[in-house]
XYZ file of C-alpha atoms in Angstrom:
759
model
C 20.395 13.086 40.039
C 23.092 12.954 38.246
C 25.859 13.483 40.582
C 28.948 13.495 38.466
C 30.277 13.467 34.685
C 33.227 11.138 35.728
C 34.830 10.544 32.540
C 34.488 11.399 28.569
C 36.883 10.225 26.424
C 36.781 10.324 22.404
C 33.714 12.477 21.926
C 34.483 16.088 20.122
C 36.767 18.220 22.055
C 35.810 15.909 25.091
C 38.480 13.716 23.899
C 40.128 13.020 27.464
C 38.029 15.196 30.013
C 37.535 14.011 33.733
C 34.861 15.305 35.888
C 35.480 13.397 38.946
C 36.533 16.246 40.936
C 33.589 18.347 40.005
C 30.468 17.194 41.686
C 26.830 17.980 40.489
C 24.382 19.537 42.824
C 20.649 20.345 42.322
C 21.416 23.410 40.469
C 24.279 22.816 38.140
C 25.225 25.547 36.264
C 28.358 24.729 33.508
C 30.033 27.668 31.477
C 31.746 27.161 28.153
C 32.951 29.450 25.677
C 31.877 28.861 22.419
C 32.968 26.072 20.366
C 34.305 24.399 23.826
C 31.874 21.372 23.742
C 29.058 22.419 25.537
C 26.616 21.224 22.674
C 28.630 17.900 22.632
C 28.231 17.587 26.523
C 24.387 18.194 25.865
C 24.060 15.795 23.200
C 25.612 13.163 25.522
C 22.837 13.754 28.134
C 20.758 13.370 25.331
C 22.156 9.992 24.187
C 22.086 8.679 27.442
C 18.557 10.010 28.193
C 17.129 8.235 24.530
C 19.678 5.672 23.737
C 20.403 7.171 20.423
C 24.147 6.337 19.923
C 24.021 7.997 16.659
C 24.206 11.254 18.453
C 27.876 10.098 20.318
C 29.059 8.098 17.093
C 28.353 11.413 14.885
C 30.774 13.404 17.341
C 33.616 10.911 17.658
C 37.071 13.063 17.852
C 38.238 13.365 14.539
C 42.036 13.727 15.214
C 41.347 11.035 18.339
C 42.807 7.300 18.941
C 40.237 6.562 21.606
C 37.084 5.100 21.182
C 34.009 6.807 22.577
C 33.756 6.449 26.412
C 31.301 7.809 29.018
C 30.911 7.279 32.551
C 28.282 9.128 34.378
C 27.478 8.574 38.373
C 24.056 9.043 39.449
C 22.592 8.574 43.044
C 24.069 6.061 45.272
C 26.917 5.607 43.365
C 25.167 3.736 40.318
C 27.432 4.462 37.269
C 26.008 4.600 33.644
C 28.439 3.931 30.943
C 28.691 4.114 26.949
C 31.215 1.932 25.226
C 31.301 -0.214 22.198
C 28.616 1.769 20.692
C 25.988 1.095 23.286
C 24.273 2.477 26.709
C 24.776 0.117 29.712
C 21.347 1.488 30.288
C 18.690 4.586 29.339
C 18.137 7.630 31.804
C 14.718 8.622 30.225
C 14.361 10.931 33.415
C 16.909 13.343 31.625
C 14.901 15.849 29.699
C 17.268 18.101 27.438
C 16.905 21.343 25.783
C 19.249 21.739 22.992
C 19.958 22.179 19.175
C 18.731 18.674 18.506
C 15.749 19.320 20.312
C 14.830 21.987 18.323
C 16.071 20.458 14.867
C 13.839 17.443 16.058
C 10.979 19.006 17.404
C 10.516 22.544 15.931
C 12.060 23.020 12.871
C 15.234 22.913 11.010
C 16.915 25.506 8.888
C 13.621 27.511 9.452
C 11.334 24.666 7.938
C 8.601 22.778 9.766
C 8.084 19.301 8.391
C 5.623 16.577 9.390
C 8.526 15.024 11.343
C 8.904 17.852 13.387
C 4.931 18.115 13.814
C 4.980 14.071 14.910
C 7.860 14.679 17.356
C 6.533 17.913 18.527
C 3.347 15.794 19.537
C 4.773 12.772 21.041
C 7.289 15.607 23.458
C 4.406 17.830 24.145
C 2.117 14.500 25.623
C 4.769 13.152 27.410
C 4.251 10.023 29.852
C 0.834 11.345 30.343
C -0.198 9.745 26.903
C 2.241 6.729 26.773
C -0.458 4.198 27.979
C -2.668 5.898 25.250
C -0.317 5.772 22.735
C 0.769 2.299 23.293
C -3.032 1.144 23.130
C -3.630 3.099 19.685
C -0.112 1.809 18.633
C -0.811 -2.044 19.507
C -4.602 -1.511 17.647
C -3.016 0.078 15.018
C -0.580 -3.315 14.647
C -3.081 -5.604 15.114
C -5.253 -3.723 12.428
C -2.435 -3.460 10.014
C -1.558 -7.212 10.450
C -5.393 -8.144 10.105
C -5.566 -5.806 7.196
C -2.809 -7.111 5.545
C -4.347 -10.245 5.748
C -7.076 -9.356 4.197
C -5.253 -7.356 1.460
C -2.757 -10.691 0.988
C -6.064 -12.913 0.714
C -7.524 -10.418 -1.782
C -4.226 -10.511 -4.002
C -4.521 -14.134 -3.929
C -7.966 -14.168 -5.366
C -7.359 -11.206 -7.642
C -6.806 -13.718 -10.528
C -9.580 -15.849 -9.508
C -12.857 -13.592 -10.021
C -12.505 -13.296 -14.099
C -13.595 -9.747 -14.664
C -15.892 -9.513 -12.127
C -15.304 -7.581 -8.692
C -14.712 -9.709 -5.927
C -17.916 -8.772 -4.063
C -19.634 -9.672 -7.199
C -17.567 -13.193 -7.499
C -18.214 -13.577 -3.811
C -22.408 -13.714 -4.455
C -22.579 -16.570 -7.081
C -24.325 -19.071 -6.438
C -22.998 -23.075 -7.451
C -24.431 -24.299 -10.484
C -24.985 -28.062 -11.266
C -23.065 -29.618 -14.380
C -21.524 -26.384 -14.961
C -19.213 -27.789 -17.364
C -21.819 -28.622 -19.702
C -23.277 -25.729 -19.804
C -19.858 -23.824 -20.709
C -19.382 -26.689 -23.573
C -22.825 -25.315 -24.879
C -22.410 -21.882 -24.841
C -19.297 -22.267 -26.459
C -20.815 -23.789 -29.105
C -23.647 -21.638 -29.611
C -20.983 -18.699 -29.470
C -18.955 -20.329 -32.390
C -22.351 -20.756 -34.257
C -23.333 -17.418 -33.538
C -20.315 -16.025 -34.927
C -20.496 -17.996 -38.083
C -24.463 -18.113 -38.716
C -24.697 -17.505 -42.327
C -22.070 -20.575 -42.893
C -24.116 -22.538 -40.460
C -27.701 -22.055 -41.509
C -26.078 -22.963 -45.324
C -25.624 -26.761 -44.180
C -27.910 -29.189 -45.593
C -30.260 -30.642 -43.725
C -31.254 -34.391 -43.714
C -34.779 -34.993 -45.082
C -37.159 -37.658 -45.168
C -36.360 -40.492 -47.389
C -39.352 -41.235 -49.549
C -40.668 -45.126 -48.835
C -41.615 -47.573 -51.617
C -45.239 -48.196 -52.443
C -46.526 -51.712 -53.146
C -50.158 -52.132 -53.790
C -50.467 -55.844 -52.496
C -54.190 -55.184 -52.423
C -54.754 -54.306 -56.080
C -52.397 -57.267 -57.164
C -53.882 -59.821 -55.355
C -57.002 -58.433 -56.650
C -55.756 -58.856 -60.218
C -54.683 -62.257 -59.225
C -57.739 -63.360 -58.215
C -59.842 -61.846 -61.308
C -61.473 -64.939 -63.793
C -63.820 -64.684 -66.875
C -67.055 -65.393 -65.950
C -68.444 -64.560 -69.558
C -66.528 -67.436 -71.422
C -68.920 -70.316 -72.000
C -68.605 -73.364 -69.903
C -68.092 -75.863 -72.804
C -66.098 -73.135 -75.134
C -63.832 -73.409 -72.324
C -63.892 -77.225 -71.689
C -63.147 -77.688 -75.398
C -60.484 -75.026 -75.767
C -59.272 -76.563 -72.311
C -58.856 -80.011 -73.898
C -57.400 -78.823 -76.915
C -54.599 -76.944 -75.263
C -54.058 -80.142 -73.017
C -53.770 -81.950 -76.179
C -51.468 -80.036 -77.521
C -48.930 -80.380 -74.490
C -47.472 -76.872 -75.138
C -47.202 -74.316 -72.111
C -47.792 -71.269 -73.930
C -50.437 -72.652 -76.377
C -53.185 -70.611 -75.058
C -51.140 -67.413 -75.364
C -50.244 -68.474 -78.922
C -53.724 -69.865 -79.538
C -55.005 -66.232 -78.243
C -52.605 -64.430 -80.582
C -53.655 -66.261 -83.617
C -57.193 -65.139 -82.346
C -56.470 -61.892 -83.923
C -56.045 -62.838 -87.650
C -59.604 -64.798 -87.478
C -62.536 -63.179 -89.625
C -64.779 -65.814 -88.401
C -65.444 -67.179 -91.983
C -61.927 -68.985 -92.958
C -59.017 -70.209 -91.602
C -55.917 -67.600 -91.633
C -53.510 -70.972 -92.468
C -55.385 -73.262 -94.561
C -57.975 -71.227 -95.759
C -60.708 -73.733 -95.098
C -64.285 -72.292 -94.019
C -64.239 -72.099 -90.321
C -68.072 -70.880 -89.652
C -69.408 -74.097 -88.912
C -66.168 -75.536 -87.021
C -67.320 -75.834 -83.235
C -63.574 -75.595 -82.410
C -63.230 -72.290 -83.747
C -66.100 -70.629 -82.423
C -64.912 -71.943 -79.069
C -61.613 -69.922 -79.746
C -63.646 -66.793 -80.174
C -65.685 -67.216 -77.177
C -62.872 -67.907 -75.142
C -60.279 -65.205 -76.559
C -62.811 -62.594 -76.614
C -61.953 -58.978 -75.667
C -62.452 -59.435 -72.015
C -60.045 -62.254 -71.860
C -57.505 -60.169 -73.629
C -57.643 -57.458 -71.381
C -57.051 -60.010 -68.367
C -53.860 -61.241 -70.193
C -52.440 -57.970 -70.586
C -52.913 -57.388 -66.614
C -51.734 -60.552 -65.933
C -48.569 -59.235 -67.981
C -48.602 -56.023 -65.955
C -48.683 -58.114 -62.821
C -45.593 -59.984 -63.716
C -43.847 -56.454 -64.214
C -44.939 -54.787 -61.087
C -43.752 -57.642 -59.010
C -40.551 -57.725 -60.659
C -40.069 -53.777 -60.420
C -41.545 -53.479 -57.109
C -39.521 -56.248 -55.558
C -36.330 -55.366 -57.100
C -32.825 -55.271 -55.034
C -32.417 -51.633 -55.995
C -35.526 -50.610 -53.789
C -33.288 -51.332 -50.777
C -30.179 -49.983 -52.353
C -31.666 -46.834 -53.107
C -33.190 -46.266 -49.614
C -29.451 -47.219 -48.067
C -27.841 -44.674 -50.208
C -30.143 -42.071 -49.236
C -29.398 -43.279 -45.664
C -25.534 -42.592 -46.196
C -26.473 -39.023 -47.678
C -29.138 -38.353 -44.624
C -26.166 -39.810 -42.075
C -23.467 -37.428 -43.688
C -25.651 -34.094 -43.432
C -26.602 -35.186 -40.004
C -22.920 -35.181 -38.689
C -22.220 -31.775 -40.412
C -24.338 -30.947 -37.482
C -22.662 -33.121 -34.987
C -20.554 -30.060 -33.488
C -23.611 -28.096 -32.937
C -26.395 -30.387 -32.218
C -26.427 -33.550 -30.543
C -27.517 -36.756 -33.003
C -27.822 -40.344 -32.658
C -26.842 -42.608 -35.750
C -29.694 -42.770 -38.312
C -30.147 -46.862 -38.434
C -31.416 -48.978 -41.134
C -31.080 -52.788 -41.159
C -30.473 -53.143 -44.648
C -29.871 -56.992 -44.166
C -33.369 -57.658 -42.644
C -34.762 -55.089 -45.064
C -33.661 -57.113 -48.168
C -34.317 -60.779 -46.762
C -37.984 -59.784 -46.632
C -37.835 -58.117 -49.957
C -36.547 -61.288 -51.556
C -38.465 -63.519 -49.752
C -41.435 -61.403 -50.990
C -40.025 -61.146 -54.488
C -39.919 -64.792 -54.976
C -43.466 -65.184 -53.570
C -45.067 -62.664 -55.525
C -43.331 -63.972 -58.626
C -44.655 -67.720 -58.262
C -47.975 -66.381 -58.043
C -47.483 -63.915 -60.935
C -46.066 -66.384 -63.493
C -48.777 -69.166 -62.185
C -51.600 -66.285 -63.392
C -49.571 -65.803 -66.333
C -50.056 -69.257 -67.375
C -53.635 -69.494 -66.604
C -54.965 -65.793 -67.060
C -58.500 -66.553 -66.615
C -57.923 -68.898 -63.340
C -57.614 -66.726 -59.991
C -54.686 -67.436 -58.307
C -53.219 -65.741 -54.640
C -54.872 -67.414 -51.624
C -55.872 -65.406 -48.326
C -53.137 -66.929 -46.535
C -50.584 -66.153 -49.367
C -51.960 -62.636 -49.353
C -51.320 -62.266 -45.284
C -47.492 -63.495 -46.072
C -46.873 -61.012 -48.468
C -48.117 -58.274 -46.657
C -46.305 -59.273 -43.820
C -42.942 -59.189 -45.515
C -43.604 -55.982 -46.976
C -44.675 -54.641 -44.023
C -41.242 -55.912 -42.444
C -39.628 -54.113 -45.200
C -41.675 -50.782 -44.452
C -40.701 -51.096 -40.767
C -36.969 -50.739 -41.243
C -37.495 -47.994 -43.313
C -40.017 -46.314 -41.300
C -36.965 -46.785 -38.006
C -34.554 -45.070 -40.167
C -37.148 -42.154 -40.940
C -37.950 -42.107 -37.246
C -34.334 -41.247 -36.410
C -33.860 -38.956 -39.563
C -37.149 -36.738 -38.226
C -35.723 -36.555 -34.448
C -32.323 -35.237 -36.225
C -34.070 -32.788 -38.601
C -36.187 -31.636 -35.798
C -32.969 -30.869 -33.296
C -31.656 -29.337 -36.357
C -34.493 -26.799 -36.937
C -34.817 -26.102 -33.214
C -30.864 -25.265 -32.968
C -31.365 -23.336 -35.963
C -34.271 -21.274 -34.549
C -32.146 -20.469 -31.700
C -29.233 -19.569 -33.491
C -31.091 -17.161 -35.356
C -32.280 -15.606 -32.093
C -28.811 -15.806 -30.486
C -27.258 -12.534 -29.475
C -23.267 -13.225 -29.309
C -22.534 -10.672 -26.795
C -25.332 -12.014 -24.365
C -24.134 -15.370 -24.922
C -20.316 -14.089 -24.247
C -21.842 -12.718 -20.904
C -23.566 -15.735 -20.340
C -20.266 -17.728 -20.677
C -18.319 -15.286 -18.529
C -20.823 -15.707 -15.592
C -20.583 -19.311 -16.107
C -16.817 -19.540 -16.124
C -16.647 -17.156 -13.229
C -19.288 -19.331 -11.130
C -17.149 -22.359 -11.980
C -14.064 -20.534 -10.502
C -15.592 -19.078 -7.815
C -16.752 -22.501 -6.413
C -13.355 -24.484 -6.961
C -11.871 -25.792 -3.606
C -8.889 -23.532 -3.718
C -11.399 -20.179 -4.045
C -13.696 -21.585 -1.944
C -10.800 -21.891 0.704
C -9.347 -18.582 0.312
C -13.040 -16.825 0.385
C -13.361 -18.454 3.859
C -10.124 -17.329 5.092
C -10.889 -13.475 3.489
C -14.240 -13.757 5.554
C -12.024 -14.675 8.586
C -9.667 -12.060 8.044
C -12.483 -9.313 7.722
C -13.720 -10.149 10.894
C -10.719 -9.601 12.765
C -9.682 -6.623 10.940
C -13.311 -5.354 11.641
C -12.748 -6.145 15.305
C -9.202 -4.473 15.052
C -10.495 -1.692 13.543
C -13.540 -0.899 16.324
C -10.663 -1.428 19.032
C -8.006 0.826 16.788
C -10.922 3.451 16.409
C -11.859 3.317 20.272
C -8.356 3.715 21.486
C -7.802 6.394 19.039
C -10.924 8.338 20.465
C -9.542 8.163 23.939
C -5.942 9.573 22.716
C -7.975 12.486 20.772
C -9.992 13.124 23.777
C -6.536 13.137 25.871
C -4.457 15.215 23.012
C -7.096 18.023 22.513
C -7.079 18.098 26.499
C -3.424 18.564 26.711
C -2.910 20.541 23.425
C -5.379 23.276 24.544
C -3.815 23.617 27.906
C -0.417 23.255 26.089
C -1.299 26.299 23.646
C -2.383 28.690 26.694
C 0.818 27.956 28.693
C 2.788 28.632 25.533
C 1.338 31.751 24.477
C 1.796 32.569 28.136
C 5.354 32.371 28.139
C 5.657 33.882 24.539
C 3.700 37.029 26.285
C 5.881 37.065 28.981
C 9.379 36.684 26.870
C 8.155 39.791 24.999
C 7.403 37.916 21.763
C 5.051 39.724 19.270
C 3.640 36.417 17.892
C 1.570 33.677 19.674
C 0.629 30.181 18.326
C -2.916 29.209 17.535
C -5.168 26.291 16.850
C -2.765 23.900 18.330
C -4.385 20.455 17.683
C -3.689 17.086 16.521
C -4.210 14.589 13.560
C -3.599 11.319 12.294
C -2.850 12.308 8.658
C 0.435 10.539 8.311
C 1.508 7.271 9.678
C 1.104 8.279 13.219
C -0.440 11.524 15.110
C 1.323 14.820 14.375
C 0.375 18.550 16.015
C -0.596 21.242 13.845
C -0.514 24.720 14.707
C -0.521 28.193 13.265
C 1.322 31.432 14.018
C -0.460 34.909 14.741
C 2.113 37.670 14.291
C 0.876 41.296 14.533
C -2.788 39.751 14.017
C -1.822 38.473 11.083
C -1.638 34.597 10.423
C 1.695 33.411 9.408
C 2.115 29.902 7.830
C 4.673 27.471 9.495
C 5.282 25.625 5.783
C 3.376 27.745 3.302
C 3.813 30.445 1.213
C 5.655 33.618 2.426
C 4.993 35.286 4.895
C 6.354 31.888 6.398
C 7.782 30.692 9.513
C 11.080 30.806 7.802
C 10.776 34.369 6.983
C 8.799 36.144 9.370
C 10.482 35.027 12.583
C 14.250 36.274 13.601
C 16.313 33.346 15.093
C 15.710 34.540 18.161
C 11.893 34.137 17.688
C 12.510 30.638 16.111
C 14.573 29.775 19.672
C 12.029 31.330 21.935
C 9.494 29.533 20.269
C 11.364 26.158 20.789
C 12.070 27.030 24.275
C 8.271 27.942 24.903
C 7.366 24.376 23.688
C 10.218 22.692 25.795
C 9.232 24.577 29.217
C 5.192 24.303 28.587
C 5.996 20.289 28.567
C 8.354 20.318 31.023
C 5.951 22.411 33.476
C 3.191 20.136 32.888
C 4.938 16.720 33.098
C 3.521 14.952 36.056
C 7.057 13.552 37.067
C 8.877 16.610 36.919
C 9.733 16.276 40.604
C 11.843 13.085 39.297
C 13.288 14.547 36.318
C 16.755 16.052 35.754
C 16.140 19.001 33.329
C 19.301 20.213 30.677
C 19.162 23.497 29.313
C 22.013 24.180 26.620
C 22.487 27.669 26.272
C 18.798 28.773 27.091
C 19.572 32.514 26.102
C 21.378 32.128 22.860
C 19.948 34.765 20.308
C 17.898 36.192 23.198
C 17.753 39.903 23.803
C 18.210 41.316 27.879
C 14.122 41.013 28.365
C 13.911 37.407 27.266
C 17.042 36.584 29.354
C 15.502 38.168 32.510
C 12.575 36.144 32.056
C 14.393 32.878 31.196
C 16.093 33.099 34.525
C 12.475 33.609 35.927
C 11.384 30.266 34.308
C 14.585 28.498 35.107
C 14.074 29.334 38.573
C 10.639 27.898 38.768
C 11.797 24.824 37.344
C 14.587 24.403 39.533
C 11.794 24.927 42.623
C 10.019 21.740 41.119
C 12.813 19.358 39.501
C 14.850 17.037 41.009
C 17.890 18.734 39.112
C 18.690 21.389 36.815
C 21.441 21.778 34.609
C 22.251 24.771 32.291
C 25.277 24.987 29.910
C 25.613 28.589 28.929
C 28.541 30.323 27.092
C 27.278 33.750 28.855
C 29.001 34.027 32.004
C 27.278 36.709 33.168
C 24.087 34.883 32.715
C 25.537 32.041 34.603
C 26.368 34.582 37.885
C 23.058 36.027 37.488
C 21.111 32.590 37.685
C 23.313 31.714 40.328
C 22.583 34.826 42.438
C 18.537 34.649 41.492
C 18.661 31.141 43.131
C 20.262 32.261 46.148
C 18.094 35.273 46.579
C 15.042 32.834 46.751
C 16.790 30.447 48.823
C 20.419 30.978 50.270
C 21.105 27.341 51.279
C 20.313 26.633 47.455
C 22.925 23.495 46.651
C 24.633 24.970 43.279
C 27.524 23.398 41.675
C 29.596 25.351 39.150
C 32.251 24.167 36.804
C 33.652 25.260 33.516
C 34.779 23.260 30.067
C 38.020 24.751 29.580
C 40.533 24.536 27.003
C 43.955 21.919 28.030
C 46.779 21.241 26.085
C 46.213 20.450 21.950
C 43.082 22.552 22.273
C 40.991 19.882 23.779
C 38.480 20.700 26.729
C 38.169 19.401 30.312
C 36.619 20.203 33.425
C 37.755 22.886 35.538
C 36.632 24.792 38.560
C 34.665 28.150 38.077
C 34.949 31.280 40.159
C 32.027 32.929 38.378
C 32.509 36.336 40.665
C 36.100 36.535 39.380
C 35.015 35.745 35.571
C 32.376 38.201 35.915
C 34.699 41.138 37.189
C 35.398 44.318 34.815
C 39.325 44.979 34.210
C 39.239 47.604 36.645
C 37.859 45.033 39.532
C 40.145 42.413 38.451
C 43.316 44.831 38.540
C 42.268 45.819 41.727
C 41.788 42.811 43.245
C 45.449 41.889 41.909
C 46.850 44.859 43.793
C 45.054 44.147 46.602
C 45.855 40.484 47.101
C 49.453 41.243 46.650
C 49.228 44.136 49.089
C 47.849 41.476 51.542
C 50.658 39.378 51.154
C 49.233 36.507 48.861
C 51.073 34.675 46.573
C 50.683 36.584 43.205
C 52.698 37.088 40.048
C 54.826 40.017 40.491
C 55.028 40.820 36.764
C 51.500 40.693 36.070
C 50.843 42.774 39.656
C 53.524 45.682 38.089
C 51.466 45.704 34.726
C 48.527 46.095 36.596
C 49.046 49.298 38.448
C 48.921 51.703 35.622
C 45.335 50.254 34.303
C 44.132 50.378 37.641
C 44.765 53.508 38.215
C 43.337 54.668 34.409
C 40.238 52.867 35.395
C 39.915 54.633 38.888
C 39.868 57.917 37.133
C 37.585 56.643 34.062
C 35.201 55.840 36.992
C 35.503 58.880 39.215
C 35.202 61.358 36.099
C 32.982 59.326 33.775
C 32.907 60.925 30.308
C 35.449 63.213 31.284
C 38.521 61.125 30.576
C 39.058 59.722 26.927
C 40.014 56.246 26.829
C 42.077 57.094 23.610
C 44.594 59.081 25.906
C 47.695 57.233 27.444
C 47.688 57.739 31.225
C 50.682 60.274 31.012
C 48.345 62.355 28.964
C 45.513 62.066 30.940
C 47.541 63.563 33.502
C 48.463 66.116 31.445
C 44.730 67.190 30.693
C 44.032 67.194 34.660
C 47.045 69.298 35.282
C 45.488 72.180 32.719
C 41.923 71.811 33.373
C 40.109 75.003 34.241
C 38.073 75.828 37.455
C 34.819 74.931 35.740
C 36.076 71.387 34.942
C 35.577 68.758 37.410
C 38.903 67.353 36.441
C 40.622 69.951 38.597
C 39.731 68.127 42.003
C 42.169 65.729 40.855
C 45.055 68.238 40.385
C 46.056 67.562 44.038
C 46.797 64.142 42.639
C 48.569 64.801 39.798
C 52.409 64.685 41.258
C 51.744 61.489 43.068
C 50.117 59.717 39.863
C 53.250 60.993 37.836
C 55.426 59.139 40.313
C 53.738 56.043 40.111
C 53.300 56.397 36.497
C 57.280 56.563 36.195
C 57.430 53.367 38.144
C 54.680 51.721 36.514
C 55.483 52.984 33.040
C 58.570 50.893 32.693
C 56.398 47.525 32.569
C 54.626 48.312 29.442
C 55.609 47.849 25.761
C 54.207 51.240 24.796
C 56.338 53.321 27.150
C 59.630 50.790 27.232
C 59.944 48.530 24.496
C 62.179 46.672 26.827
C 59.328 45.983 29.338
C 59.933 42.463 29.762
C 63.537 42.975 30.740
C 62.880 45.012 33.585
C 63.962 43.577 36.969
C 61.286 43.662 39.580
C 62.063 44.075 43.423
C 59.385 42.811 45.491
C 59.770 45.660 47.969
C 59.619 48.581 45.538
C 56.790 46.763 43.753
C 54.745 46.527 47.086
C 55.511 50.356 47.923
C 54.145 51.675 44.462
C 51.271 49.055 45.122
C 50.220 50.796 48.245
C 50.705 53.937 47.107
C 48.234 53.394 43.941
C 45.615 51.733 46.390
C 46.073 54.710 48.674
C 45.035 56.999 45.749
C 41.888 55.237 45.254
C 41.036 54.808 48.855
C 41.584 58.512 49.487
C 40.255 59.995 46.160
């Protein structure tokens, strides 16, 4: 319980307010005129409850020099202070209804926004939902941390899934030798984009291998003339031998063509009987001539077939094929085309030497067979050695040709878009299985598991809070509408619920005005236009009271109400007293601040009527020097007196000998008598008439006029008026200068009271 508002400095008009002499009770009623610091005091108490120091900082005394300071005394003399922009502790048991409550929880300027709905829900749920909300908040925080971790990891992975969704990227399986496959695809893509140019490239061809008919050659070398007579042959041989000329046989063979078988072409002698000539004829016949021709051809065949250009031509063709193969190297993996020119050349040269020897030998003796089996075998081996070198070359060329044509076949069938898709897939796969990425994906899996678990807890916690909110708000709506009905409001609320559409749960509700739906934040008619200021404050007050009445800790609360009847009509003021009386009976302390002194008096009377022993404290915020505000005692009955009763009490106190201001007493005589006449003859004495004019009206009143019953008082009243009138400026401009004689004043006071008492 708040025992005393000991001290307030530097806050609004409470620049140097001292409340030590004013103890608070279970019911504490504080009166203040408007603009005297009532709202400031409510905000100070709210600040102590919530710890919101802005409520004080924003109200720092405009022309003051003292820093804001507050000292509140609670039970057992415990002090709670504000200084250096902070409270020594918070007092959450203080529940405050004031303008700040309305602007924070209900509306501001007639507008209901999301913040109002959120705050209203928190206020409505109260401490009954503290644990549930705390669990939701904790679960939401953990979920957000986990979700942020997931998002952070996803962000880190954003540059690593190369055009694919993260989900698709995660599914990519590891590929062996991916770099080689990427290089191959890149070559195919490059080629597929330039098909015509690539297809026009020359393809190597198989190099023709030289032909050499060794079997035919040796057959020719082995040829002899079996039809030549042995004697003729012998004779010719002896003759040729005698000539000792190597080319003798050839010479003799050539001369044989000029023989007519009768005479010698040289000497003209007869030859028909010459045995040597007949031998020539036999030796050098047509068969022999044919043989010599073939022998000559053998030499040409050997010379041509074993010439060095056979190797040179093949080597040049190898260079051409190698150059053509090299042009395909960027598309087709090719091996160098080999040719052992040195080995082939050496074998061919050796073959040439061997065959020329045999050919020349045959040429010398055409009719004799030349070339043994061994020589033929040697020649064959040498030629096959030459061909073997060339065949190795052609095998390499064929392999290259096969690779090129296989590639060309693919090239024609390759779809560049499909290849590019394959490339993207391989590149994404490669990136997916990089160490950094696999590590991040592992982190992502862990974060997702944590987020899933946190979300499950969050949903469970929210479900419990939802159920609590539903039960609480259904009850809350019923209480509010019951209050609105008893306040005489023409509207009710409906559909009160809560949702999580924003960052935090918030309330939802609608209004029903004369059977029509009214939006609290939509188009006209809306909350802002359909409800009067009194309606809006009534709704806000109903919200506050409903929450207070359902507070399970109400018995330990100090409920502070600032101007509960502001903008309320008489009926609502009456029920407000009923509601406050009920709260008073259930709470530890009720503090009411009001600018309506009669409401203060009536609330006191209502509390005392229920229990005459009710501990009630009353004081006021009154103006002091320099128009600041301080705490002062309050005599509510005196403050609520009418002018007539005030004047009557002033005269009575003076007549009873109480210390009084004599001039004030003298001035009160005439208005007290005027008040008496107005109350004795209501409606018959015009308030516009001066006292002397009223007496004149009474004196001339006809018999049917009730004023005639006062005619017996006219002389006495005139005498009293003659005395009292000298103290009023309307009848005596020098009124303040008239000297007052106490005994004389007392006589006329008693005479005036006697008129009232005797009637």
